[in-house]
Short mmCIF file of C-alpha atoms and ligand atoms in Angstrom, two decimals:
data_model
loop_
_atom_site.label_atom_id
_atom_site.label_comp_id
_atom_site.label_asym_id
_atom_site.label_seq_id
_atom_site.Cartn_x
_atom_site.Cartn_y
_atom_site.Cartn_z
CA UNK K 86 -24.93 9.72 -14.68
CA UNK K 87 -25.85 13.06 -12.09
CA UNK K 88 -24.66 16.01 -14.19
CA UNK K 89 -23.20 19.48 -13.08
CA UNK K 90 -22.90 22.31 -15.33
CA UNK K 91 -19.22 21.98 -16.08
CA UNK K 92 -16.99 19.25 -15.70
CA UNK K 93 -15.18 20.62 -13.98
CA UNK K 94 -11.26 18.88 -12.87
CA UNK K 95 -9.76 16.83 -10.82
CA UNK K 96 -6.19 16.23 -9.98
CA UNK K 97 -5.40 12.17 -8.43
CA UNK K 98 -2.13 11.79 -7.30
CA UNK K 99 -0.75 8.39 -6.90
CA UNK K 100 1.90 6.04 -4.75
CA UNK K 101 3.71 4.25 -8.42
CA UNK K 102 2.36 0.92 -6.64
CA UNK K 103 -0.69 -0.96 -7.22
CA UNK K 104 -2.10 -1.63 -4.80
CA UNK K 105 -2.08 2.44 -4.27
CA UNK K 106 -3.37 3.30 -7.95
CA UNK K 107 -5.82 0.88 -7.92
CA UNK K 108 -8.40 2.50 -5.81
CA UNK K 109 -7.37 6.48 -6.52
CA UNK K 110 -8.31 5.24 -9.84
CA UNK K 111 -11.41 3.74 -9.07
CA UNK K 112 -12.04 6.55 -6.79
CA UNK K 113 -10.99 8.57 -10.11
CA UNK K 114 -13.61 6.86 -12.02
CA UNK K 115 -16.46 6.85 -9.28
CA UNK K 116 -16.10 10.83 -9.77
CA UNK K 117 -15.69 10.60 -13.56
CA UNK K 118 -19.51 9.43 -13.37
CA UNK K 119 -20.59 11.75 -11.64
CA UNK K 120 -19.80 14.42 -13.82
CA UNK K 121 -15.81 15.68 -12.97
CA UNK K 122 -12.86 15.62 -15.72
CA UNK K 123 -9.75 13.28 -14.02
CA UNK K 124 -5.97 14.36 -14.94
CA UNK K 125 -3.67 11.35 -13.29
CA UNK K 126 -0.45 12.69 -12.49
CA UNK K 127 1.95 10.08 -11.89
CA UNK K 128 5.54 8.99 -10.71
CA UNK K 129 7.97 8.24 -13.87
CA UNK K 130 7.19 4.07 -13.52
CA UNK K 131 4.34 1.64 -12.36
CA UNK K 132 2.48 4.04 -14.79
CA UNK K 133 -1.35 3.49 -16.09
CA UNK K 134 -2.18 5.06 -19.72
CA UNK K 135 -5.05 6.37 -21.51
CA UNK K 136 -5.21 3.92 -23.64
CA UNK K 137 -5.80 1.79 -20.72
CA UNK K 138 -9.30 -0.16 -20.80
CA UNK K 139 -12.05 1.86 -18.55
CA UNK K 140 -9.70 5.35 -18.28
CA UNK K 141 -10.78 6.17 -22.39
CA UNK K 142 -11.99 10.15 -21.16
CA UNK K 143 -9.16 10.00 -18.50
CA UNK K 144 -5.90 13.08 -18.59
CA UNK K 145 -1.91 10.96 -17.81
CA UNK K 146 0.78 13.58 -16.66
CA UNK K 147 4.36 13.18 -15.87
CA UNK K 148 5.51 14.55 -12.25
CA UNK K 149 9.34 15.20 -14.08
CA UNK K 150 11.73 14.98 -11.41
CA UNK K 151 10.75 12.28 -9.13
CA UNK K 152 12.67 9.64 -8.12
CA UNK K 153 12.65 6.16 -10.69
CA UNK K 154 12.15 2.52 -10.09
CA UNK K 155 15.36 2.01 -9.79
CA UNK K 156 15.78 4.60 -6.11
CA UNK K 157 12.44 2.33 -4.38
CA UNK K 158 14.83 -1.16 -4.86
CA UNK K 159 18.08 0.96 -3.11
CA UNK K 160 16.66 3.09 -1.18
CA UNK K 161 13.96 0.71 0.60
CA UNK K 162 9.60 1.91 1.10
CA UNK K 163 10.67 4.41 3.88
CA UNK K 164 13.51 6.41 2.34
CA UNK K 165 12.08 5.86 -1.31
CA UNK K 166 8.67 7.57 0.26
CA UNK K 167 10.93 10.34 1.89
CA UNK K 168 13.04 10.88 -0.97
CA UNK K 169 10.08 11.02 -3.38
CA UNK K 170 8.13 13.51 -1.43
CA UNK K 171 11.36 15.78 -1.67
CA UNK K 172 12.22 15.42 -4.83
CA UNK K 173 8.64 16.13 -6.79
CA UNK K 174 7.58 18.91 -4.88
CA UNK K 175 8.99 21.30 -8.29
CA UNK K 176 8.11 19.27 -11.04
CA UNK K 177 4.54 18.64 -9.37
CA UNK K 178 4.13 22.59 -9.08
CA UNK K 179 5.42 23.11 -12.62
CA UNK K 180 2.22 20.22 -13.67
CA UNK K 181 -0.06 22.46 -11.73
CA UNK K 182 0.89 26.01 -13.35
CA UNK K 183 0.38 23.94 -16.75
CA UNK K 184 -2.78 22.42 -16.13
CA UNK K 185 -3.80 25.87 -14.74
CA UNK K 186 -2.78 27.33 -17.86
CA UNK K 187 -4.99 24.29 -20.14
CA UNK K 188 -8.04 24.06 -18.26
CA UNK K 189 -8.61 27.95 -17.59
CA UNK K 190 -8.06 27.57 -13.31
CA UNK K 191 -10.85 25.45 -13.79
CA UNK K 192 -9.45 22.95 -11.51
CA UNK K 193 -11.43 21.74 -8.13
CA UNK K 194 -9.54 20.37 -5.86
CA UNK K 195 -6.30 17.77 -5.74
CA UNK K 196 -6.17 14.31 -3.89
CA UNK K 197 -3.92 12.81 -3.06
CA UNK K 198 -2.90 9.84 -1.54
CA UNK K 199 -1.67 10.30 2.00
CA UNK K 200 1.94 9.16 0.78
CA UNK K 201 2.40 11.60 -1.81
CA UNK K 202 2.24 14.84 0.28
CA UNK K 203 4.11 16.48 -1.16
CA UNK K 204 1.05 18.41 -3.75
CA UNK K 205 0.08 20.60 -0.42
CA UNK K 206 3.46 23.42 -1.07
CA UNK K 207 1.65 23.19 -5.21
CA UNK K 208 -2.03 23.38 -4.01
CA UNK K 209 -1.07 26.06 -1.04
CA UNK K 210 1.19 27.89 -3.19
CA UNK K 211 -1.57 28.33 -6.30
CA UNK K 212 -4.27 28.66 -3.70
CA UNK K 213 -6.37 24.84 -4.58
CA UNK K 214 -7.79 23.21 -2.31
CA UNK K 215 -7.20 19.62 -1.56
CA UNK K 216 -8.33 16.29 -0.39
CA UNK K 217 -6.61 13.33 0.97
CA UNK K 218 -7.35 9.69 0.17
CA UNK K 219 -6.13 7.23 1.65
CA UNK K 220 -6.13 3.57 0.66
CA UNK K 221 -5.66 1.60 3.93
CA UNK K 222 -7.68 0.58 7.57
CA UNK K 223 -9.52 3.33 9.61
CA UNK K 224 -7.41 1.16 11.63
CA UNK K 225 -3.78 2.27 10.42
CA UNK K 226 -4.52 5.74 10.13
CA UNK K 227 -5.51 5.23 13.80
CA UNK K 228 -2.06 3.80 14.85
CA UNK K 229 -0.68 5.89 12.96
CA UNK K 230 -1.45 8.63 14.74
CA UNK K 231 -0.62 7.28 17.85
CA UNK K 232 3.07 6.36 16.33
CA UNK K 233 3.88 9.53 14.55
CA UNK K 234 3.71 11.10 19.04
CA UNK K 235 5.56 8.27 20.17
CA UNK K 236 9.54 8.44 20.47
CA UNK K 237 11.29 5.42 18.45
CA UNK K 238 13.92 5.00 21.23
CA UNK K 239 11.97 4.40 23.74
CA UNK K 240 8.87 2.46 22.16
CA UNK K 241 11.81 -0.17 21.42
CA UNK K 242 13.47 -0.48 24.45
CA UNK K 243 9.64 -0.73 26.41
CA UNK K 244 8.43 -3.46 23.75
CA UNK K 245 11.56 -5.30 24.85
CA UNK K 246 8.45 -5.76 28.17
CA UNK K 247 5.81 -8.66 27.02
CA UNK K 248 3.02 -6.91 29.49
CA UNK K 249 3.79 -3.88 26.70
CA UNK K 250 3.52 -5.77 24.11
CA UNK K 251 -0.40 -6.97 25.29
CA UNK K 252 -1.02 -3.69 26.65
CA UNK K 253 -4.14 -2.01 24.96
CA UNK K 254 -3.70 1.22 23.62
CA UNK K 255 -5.15 3.64 26.04
CA UNK K 256 -8.94 3.73 24.89
CA UNK K 257 -8.47 2.20 21.48
CA UNK K 258 -9.66 -1.15 21.89
CA UNK K 259 -8.66 -4.00 19.96
CA UNK K 260 -5.52 -2.67 19.32
CA UNK K 261 -2.52 -3.43 21.16
CA UNK K 262 0.47 -2.32 21.47
CA UNK K 263 2.18 -5.01 19.06
CA UNK K 264 -0.20 -4.92 16.79
CA UNK K 265 1.33 -1.33 15.90
CA UNK K 266 2.11 -1.19 12.46
CA UNK K 267 5.95 -1.77 13.40
CA UNK K 268 7.58 -4.16 11.92
CA UNK K 269 9.20 -4.65 8.62
CA UNK K 270 9.13 -0.75 8.42
CA UNK K 271 13.00 -0.13 8.81
CA UNK K 272 14.58 1.66 11.56
CA UNK K 273 11.85 3.18 13.27
CA UNK K 274 13.17 6.40 13.82
CA UNK K 275 12.49 6.67 9.74
CA UNK K 276 9.20 5.21 9.80
CA UNK K 277 7.95 7.18 12.20
CA UNK K 278 8.82 10.01 10.63
CA UNK K 279 6.48 9.20 7.62
CA UNK K 280 4.10 8.75 10.35
CA UNK K 281 4.46 12.71 11.61
CA UNK K 282 4.89 14.11 7.90
CA UNK K 283 2.10 11.43 6.68
CA UNK K 284 -0.73 13.03 9.98
CA UNK K 285 0.59 15.85 8.90
CA UNK K 286 -3.24 17.21 7.47
CA UNK K 287 -1.14 20.86 5.96
CA UNK K 288 -4.21 22.71 5.11
CA UNK K 289 -5.81 20.22 3.54
CA UNK K 290 -9.25 19.99 4.08
CA UNK K 291 -10.40 16.12 4.24
CA UNK K 292 -9.99 12.64 4.18
CA UNK K 293 -12.27 9.94 1.25
CA UNK K 294 -11.32 6.63 2.93
CA UNK K 295 -11.56 3.23 1.12
CA UNK K 296 -13.28 1.42 4.05
CA UNK K 297 -17.17 0.56 5.44
CA UNK K 298 -18.11 1.68 8.48
CA UNK K 299 -20.03 -0.90 9.62
CA UNK K 300 -15.68 -2.80 9.60
CA UNK K 301 -14.33 0.27 11.76
CA UNK K 302 -17.31 2.19 13.12
CA UNK K 303 -14.50 2.61 16.38
CA UNK K 304 -11.46 3.07 14.57
CA UNK K 305 -13.30 6.03 12.22
CA UNK K 306 -15.37 7.82 15.15
CA UNK K 307 -12.21 8.19 17.55
CA UNK K 308 -10.23 9.63 13.61
CA UNK K 309 -13.30 12.34 13.30
CA UNK K 310 -13.12 13.54 17.08
CA UNK K 311 -8.76 13.28 17.36
CA UNK K 312 -8.89 15.03 13.17
CA UNK K 313 -11.98 17.43 14.41
CA UNK K 314 -13.86 17.43 10.70
CA UNK K 315 -15.55 14.77 8.76
CA UNK K 316 -13.91 11.85 6.99
CA UNK K 317 -15.76 10.12 3.08
CA UNK K 318 -15.37 6.69 3.98
CA UNK K 319 -16.38 5.98 0.47
CA UNK K 320 -15.30 1.72 0.69
CA UNK K 321 -14.95 -0.36 -1.00
CA UNK K 322 -14.65 1.34 -4.35
CA UNK K 323 -13.68 -1.85 -6.12
CA UNK K 324 -17.77 -2.12 -6.51
CA UNK K 325 -18.40 1.13 -6.39
CA UNK K 326 -16.53 1.41 -9.24
CA UNK K 327 -14.62 -1.24 -10.59
CA UNK K 328 -13.16 -0.52 -13.85
CA UNK K 329 -10.71 -2.79 -14.43
CA UNK K 330 -6.01 -1.31 -14.05
CA UNK K 331 -3.79 -4.46 -13.18
CA UNK K 332 -0.11 -3.29 -14.01
CA UNK K 333 0.35 -6.58 -15.51
CA UNK K 334 -1.45 -8.81 -17.73
CA UNK K 335 -3.68 -11.02 -16.04
CA UNK K 336 -3.73 -15.16 -16.82
CA UNK K 337 -7.26 -15.59 -17.31
CA UNK K 338 -6.94 -19.60 -18.08
CA UNK K 339 -6.63 -20.01 -14.46
CA UNK K 340 -10.80 -18.93 -14.39
CA UNK K 341 -11.04 -22.18 -16.73
CA UNK K 342 -9.78 -24.11 -14.80
CA UNK K 343 -11.58 -22.70 -12.25
CA UNK K 344 -14.61 -23.96 -13.74
CA UNK K 345 -13.74 -27.31 -12.98
CA UNK K 346 -13.72 -27.00 -10.05
CA UNK K 347 -15.97 -28.26 -7.59
CA UNK K 348 -17.59 -25.72 -5.28
CA UNK K 349 -15.68 -24.15 -2.59
CA UNK K 350 -13.48 -26.68 -2.65
CA UNK K 351 -10.11 -24.51 -3.88
CA UNK K 352 -7.92 -22.32 -1.53
CA UNK K 353 -7.05 -19.37 -3.62
CA UNK K 354 -2.89 -18.34 -2.33
CA UNK K 355 -1.73 -14.44 -3.40
CA UNK K 356 0.94 -12.33 -1.19
CA UNK K 357 0.05 -9.15 -2.94
CA UNK K 358 2.32 -7.29 -5.30
CA UNK K 359 5.40 -6.13 -3.18
CA UNK K 360 5.32 -9.54 -0.08
CA UNK K 361 8.88 -10.89 0.15
CA UNK K 362 8.93 -15.30 0.25
CA UNK K 363 12.30 -17.14 0.89
CA UNK K 364 12.53 -20.69 -1.50
CA UNK K 365 12.88 -22.19 1.17
CA UNK K 366 9.22 -20.85 2.84
CA UNK K 367 7.98 -21.49 -1.04
CA UNK K 368 9.14 -24.79 -0.94
CA UNK K 369 7.83 -26.26 3.48
CA UNK K 370 4.48 -24.47 1.26
CA UNK K 371 4.22 -26.14 -1.44
CA UNK K 372 4.87 -29.80 0.70
CA UNK K 373 1.94 -28.68 2.88
CA UNK K 374 -0.25 -27.70 0.44
CA UNK K 375 0.36 -31.60 -0.64
CA UNK K 376 -0.02 -33.34 2.16
CA UNK K 377 -2.77 -30.91 2.47
CA UNK K 378 -4.82 -33.18 -0.59
CA UNK K 379 -6.91 -29.90 -1.08
CA UNK K 380 -6.91 -27.76 -4.54
CA UNK K 381 -4.75 -25.10 -5.17
CA UNK K 382 -4.18 -22.14 -7.29
CA UNK K 383 -1.00 -20.10 -6.88
CA UNK K 384 0.03 -16.55 -7.78
CA UNK K 385 3.76 -17.10 -7.86
CA UNK K 386 5.29 -13.96 -9.21
CA UNK K 387 8.92 -14.56 -10.70
CA UNK K 388 11.51 -11.97 -10.02
CA UNK K 389 14.91 -11.03 -7.26
CA UNK K 390 11.70 -9.54 -5.34
CA UNK K 391 11.03 -12.70 -4.19
CA UNK K 392 13.54 -13.79 -3.99
CA UNK K 393 12.54 -16.75 -5.88
CA UNK K 394 12.28 -17.41 -9.53
CA UNK K 395 8.93 -18.44 -10.20
CA UNK K 396 7.59 -21.95 -9.71
CA UNK K 397 10.23 -23.07 -12.47
CA UNK K 398 12.95 -22.84 -9.72
CA UNK K 399 11.33 -25.67 -7.34
CA UNK K 400 12.80 -28.70 -7.33
CA UNK K 401 10.80 -31.25 -10.19
CA UNK K 402 9.31 -33.84 -7.82
CA UNK K 403 7.82 -31.16 -5.71
CA UNK K 404 7.01 -29.03 -8.91
CA UNK K 405 5.37 -32.42 -10.39
CA UNK K 406 3.15 -33.21 -6.95
CA UNK K 407 1.82 -29.70 -6.75
CA UNK K 408 0.95 -29.48 -10.18
CA UNK K 409 -0.80 -32.06 -9.52
CA UNK K 410 -3.48 -30.63 -7.00
CA UNK K 411 -2.67 -26.91 -8.31
CA UNK K 412 -3.09 -24.56 -10.95
CA UNK K 413 -0.22 -21.47 -11.00
CA UNK K 414 -0.49 -18.04 -12.52
CA UNK K 415 1.54 -15.35 -12.09
CA UNK K 416 -1.03 -12.89 -12.68
CA UNK K 417 -4.61 -13.06 -11.69
CA UNK K 418 -7.85 -11.41 -12.16
CA UNK K 419 -8.31 -11.52 -8.66
CA UNK K 420 -11.72 -9.99 -7.81
CA UNK K 421 -12.92 -12.80 -10.94
CA UNK K 422 -11.16 -15.18 -8.94
CA UNK K 423 -12.37 -14.43 -5.31
CA UNK K 424 -15.87 -14.72 -6.61
CA UNK K 425 -16.03 -17.63 -8.31
CA UNK K 426 -17.57 -20.26 -6.55
CA UNK K 427 -14.96 -23.08 -6.10
CA UNK K 428 -12.36 -21.10 -4.85
CA UNK K 429 -13.11 -22.09 -0.93
CA UNK K 430 -10.06 -19.15 1.45
CA UNK K 431 -8.51 -17.52 0.67
CA UNK K 432 -4.67 -17.26 1.59
CA UNK K 433 -3.28 -14.22 1.82
CA UNK K 434 -0.48 -10.89 2.54
CA UNK K 435 -4.04 -8.88 3.97
CA UNK K 436 -2.83 -5.40 2.16
CA UNK K 437 -5.77 -3.96 2.56
CA UNK K 438 -7.64 -3.68 -0.90
CA UNK K 439 -7.11 -7.77 -0.80
CA UNK K 440 -9.62 -8.47 2.30
CA UNK K 441 -11.49 -6.30 1.65
CA UNK K 442 -11.79 -7.81 -1.80
CA UNK K 443 -12.27 -11.38 0.24
CA UNK K 444 -14.85 -9.72 1.88
CA UNK K 445 -17.21 -8.61 -0.31
CA UNK K 446 -17.48 -12.01 -1.59
CA UNK K 447 -17.81 -13.43 1.47
CA UNK K 448 -14.41 -15.73 1.13
CA UNK K 449 -12.75 -16.73 4.48
CA UNK K 450 -8.33 -16.43 4.96
CA UNK K 451 -5.28 -16.90 5.83
CA UNK K 452 -3.40 -14.56 6.95
CA UNK K 453 0.21 -14.62 6.35
CA UNK K 454 1.26 -11.10 6.93
CA UNK K 455 5.01 -9.76 5.88
CA UNK K 456 4.47 -5.74 6.61
CA UNK K 457 3.01 -2.96 7.97
CA UNK K 458 -0.52 -3.02 8.17
CA UNK K 459 -1.03 -6.46 7.23
CA UNK K 460 -0.57 -7.44 10.94
CA UNK K 461 -3.31 -5.03 12.03
CA UNK K 462 -5.38 -5.56 9.11
CA UNK K 463 -4.42 -10.33 9.93
CA UNK K 464 -5.71 -9.18 13.66
CA UNK K 465 -9.53 -7.97 12.70
CA UNK K 466 -9.68 -10.34 10.40
CA UNK K 467 -8.47 -13.16 13.28
CA UNK K 468 -10.20 -10.98 16.60
CA UNK K 469 -12.79 -8.44 15.61
CA UNK K 470 -14.33 -10.04 11.80
CA UNK K 471 -13.25 -13.70 13.22
CA UNK K 472 -13.94 -14.86 9.84
CA UNK K 473 -10.53 -16.27 9.28
CA UNK K 474 -7.29 -16.65 11.08
CA UNK K 475 -3.82 -15.65 11.34
CA UNK K 476 0.17 -18.02 10.84
CA UNK K 477 1.93 -16.74 12.44
CA UNK K 478 6.19 -18.17 13.44
CA UNK K 479 8.38 -19.78 10.81
CA UNK K 480 6.31 -21.28 7.91
CA UNK K 481 6.59 -25.23 7.96
CA UNK K 482 4.99 -27.91 5.90
CA UNK K 483 2.60 -29.06 8.79
CA UNK K 484 1.68 -26.11 9.67
CA UNK K 485 0.99 -25.39 6.70
CA UNK K 486 -1.48 -28.54 5.75
CA UNK K 487 -2.61 -27.78 9.49
CA UNK K 488 -4.12 -24.44 8.15
CA UNK K 489 -5.29 -25.50 4.69
CA UNK K 490 -7.72 -28.11 6.63
CA UNK K 491 -9.10 -25.43 9.45
CA UNK K 492 -10.37 -23.29 6.47
CA UNK K 493 -10.79 -25.57 3.44
CA UNK K 494 -12.29 -29.37 5.29
CA UNK K 495 -12.67 -28.35 8.98
CA UNK K 496 -16.54 -27.19 11.58
CA UNK K 497 -14.07 -24.24 11.47
CA UNK K 498 -13.54 -22.92 8.82
CA UNK K 499 -17.38 -23.51 8.22
CA UNK K 500 -17.86 -21.44 11.10
CA UNK K 501 -15.59 -18.76 9.28
CA UNK K 502 -17.36 -18.60 5.96
CA UNK K 503 -20.57 -18.00 7.44
CA UNK K 504 -19.59 -14.95 9.33
CA UNK K 505 -17.88 -13.74 6.57
CA UNK K 506 -20.96 -14.29 4.19
CA UNK K 507 -22.93 -12.54 7.05
CA UNK K 508 -19.97 -9.41 6.30
CA UNK K 509 -20.17 -9.53 2.93
CA UNK K 510 -24.39 -8.88 2.61
CA UNK K 511 -23.21 -6.04 5.20
CA UNK K 512 -20.78 -4.16 3.02
CA UNK K 513 -22.70 -4.60 0.38
CA UNK K 514 -25.04 -2.77 1.12
CA UNK K 515 -23.45 0.24 2.59
CA UNK K 516 -22.62 1.31 -1.18
CA UNK K 517 -26.38 0.29 -2.11
CA UNK K 518 -28.73 3.35 -2.15
CA UNK K 519 -29.40 4.30 1.64
CA UNK K 520 -25.87 3.08 2.35
CA UNK K 521 -23.64 4.81 4.28
CA UNK K 522 -21.12 4.56 1.14
CA UNK K 523 -23.42 5.47 -0.74
CA UNK K 524 -24.20 8.19 0.78
CA UNK K 525 -20.60 9.26 1.40
CA UNK K 526 -20.14 9.23 -1.43
CA UNK K 527 -23.00 11.78 -2.18
CA UNK K 528 -22.10 13.94 0.25
CA UNK K 529 -18.20 14.23 -1.06
CA UNK K 530 -19.51 14.38 -4.64
CA UNK K 531 -21.60 17.65 -3.52
CA UNK K 532 -18.71 19.16 -0.90
CA UNK K 533 -16.39 18.83 -4.22
CA UNK K 534 -19.10 20.57 -6.00
CA UNK K 535 -18.49 23.85 -4.04
CA UNK K 536 -15.18 24.09 -4.39
O1 LIG I 107 -2.63 -12.21 -8.66
C1 LIG I 107 -2.48 -10.79 -8.16
C2 LIG I 107 -2.30 -10.38 -7.51
C3 LIG I 107 -3.48 -9.16 -6.94
N1 LIG I 107 -3.60 -8.28 -7.25
C4 LIG I 107 -4.47 -7.13 -6.82
O2 LIG I 107 -3.53 -6.40 -6.72
C5 LIG I 107 -4.02 -5.83 -5.84
C6 LIG I 107 -3.43 -5.24 -4.48
O3 LIG I 107 -3.08 -4.49 -3.44
P1 LIG I 107 -3.74 -5.85 -2.22
O4 LIG I 107 -3.58 -6.81 -1.69
O5 LIG I 107 -4.06 -4.09 -0.92
O6 LIG I 107 -1.40 -5.44 -1.93
P2 LIG I 107 0.15 -4.97 -2.21
O7 LIG I 107 -0.33 -4.16 -3.38
O8 LIG I 107 0.69 -5.87 -1.30
O9 LIG I 107 -1.27 -3.23 -1.37
C7 LIG I 107 0.41 -2.27 -0.37
O10 LIG I 107 -0.90 -1.40 -0.79
C8 LIG I 107 -1.60 -1.52 0.49
C9 LIG I 107 -3.11 -0.79 0.71
O11 LIG I 107 -2.01 1.05 0.80
C10 LIG I 107 -1.44 -2.12 1.69
O12 LIG I 107 -2.62 -1.96 1.83
C11 LIG I 107 -0.06 -2.82 1.31
O13 LIG I 107 -0.21 -2.97 2.41
C12 LIG I 107 0.71 -2.98 0.51
O14 LIG I 107 1.90 -3.97 -0.06
C13 LIG I 107 -5.49 -6.41 -5.25
O15 LIG I 107 -6.59 -5.42 -6.05
C14 LIG I 107 -5.47 -7.28 -6.38
O16 LIG I 107 -6.97 -7.69 -6.79
C15 LIG I 107 -4.34 -9.12 -8.88
O17 LIG I 107 -5.59 -8.69 -9.50
N2 LIG I 107 -3.89 -10.13 -8.96
#
C-alpha cells in the first residue's frame, strides 16, 4: 500500500442505484488502498453500510432531506434526479459542515457522481475541491455534450427524417444521430435539461471516468479537447478494486449448477437492475430459449418494475420446459458467473458495468438495450468492437432461437468470442503496471494529494 503522511478524507456521493453505487464504491476502495480515508454520503435508500464486507473502514452518512424511493417510482428517473438535486443541496451542506468540524477541516476533495451536481454548492461554500465521477462510457459523455446544445422540439422534428437519423454527428464518427441516447428517457425537453445540468462542470476541477482508453480513445480525446482539461480514465474499476457491494443478496447456487455444465455451453441472461420487461416478452424469450436447445442461466428479478412477477408467474408448461434446460436466480454473482468457463455468451441490457464486466471476461454478447446510453453501448459492442450483436424490434421466439444459436453455436459466434478474448487481454493490460488505467489512477492519487 502506498503511504501518504496523514490519511486525508475523500467524500464520495453516489446516485442511489446499484449501477452507480457499485463503481463509486470501487473507486473508494481503490483510493482507500492508496491511503485515503473514505466517507460515503448517501441518499435515503439503496444504502450500503460499514457492516458490508470490504468497507469496514469507510464512514457512511445519510444526506438529510433527500428524496425517498417512493418518489423514484412516482416521478420516473429524469424528474427524480432533477428533484433529488434540488432537495439534497441544503442537507448536504449540513453534512459537510459537520464533517469539517469532526475531521478538523481535513477533507481533501468531494467526488460526486455526475448526476449529483447539487454537491457543487457545498464545495463552493466551503471552498473544497470537487471532482466529477462518471459511471458511463466516454461516448455517452460526448453524446450528452451534443444533446445539451440541441433544442428538443427541433430535434424531434429533424429525427422524423431517416437521412438525419443515419447521419454521423459532425466530426464524431461512428456516432450517428440515431445513436444519441434519448430513448426511454421521458419528455425530451426535461432530459435535455438534465443533460445541460450534468454537462455544466461548475467549479469541479476534473472528471474521473470508469472506462479504458483502448476501448474509446477517440471519444476521450474529443472530450479532453472540449473540456480543456485531462480526465482520469481509470477503468474497469471492478478489476482495480473489487469489493463485493451488492445491494441485494446473491444466489450462489448457480455457480454449482454452472460447475456441472460443459465449457462455453451456457448463455447468461441478465437485464441489469432497472430494466423493464413485459410478461409477453419474457414468454417469447422462454420459448425461443427452449427451441434453441441451449443451456441458460437467467436472472429474473421479481417485482412490479419488471411488470412480471418472477418465474412463478410463467404458465406451468413453459416453466417446466425451461427448467429442463435452464437455471433461474433472482440475483447472480455476475462477475463470477461471467468468469466461469461454462459461460459462452451474455444476453444483456448493456448497462455500462455489465458491458465492462463482459469484456473483461472475454464473453460475447446478445444486446437488448432498454433505455438511454444502453443503446449506445450496444452500438459499440456490435459495430466498433464487433463482440456481439443487437436484437432489435419485438422479442419473438423465432428471433430469440436464431440469436442464441448465432452466439453459442455458429461460426459467427466463434469469431465474436475470438475478438472478445483479444479485447479482454488489452483491457486487463491497461490496469497492470505500465498500462493506461494503472498510470491514470496513480496520476489521480498524486493530484488528490495536492488538494
Ligand atoms: O444478478 C445480478 C444482476 C446485476 N448485477 C450487477 O449489477 C450491476 C448492474 O450494472 P449495469 O450493468 O451498469 O446495469 P444497471 O444497474 O441497469 O445500470 C444503470 O447504471 C449504469 C451505469 O451508470 C448505466 O450504464 C445503465 O444504463 C443504468 O441502467 C453490475 O455490476 C452487475 O454485475 C449482479 O451482480 N447480479
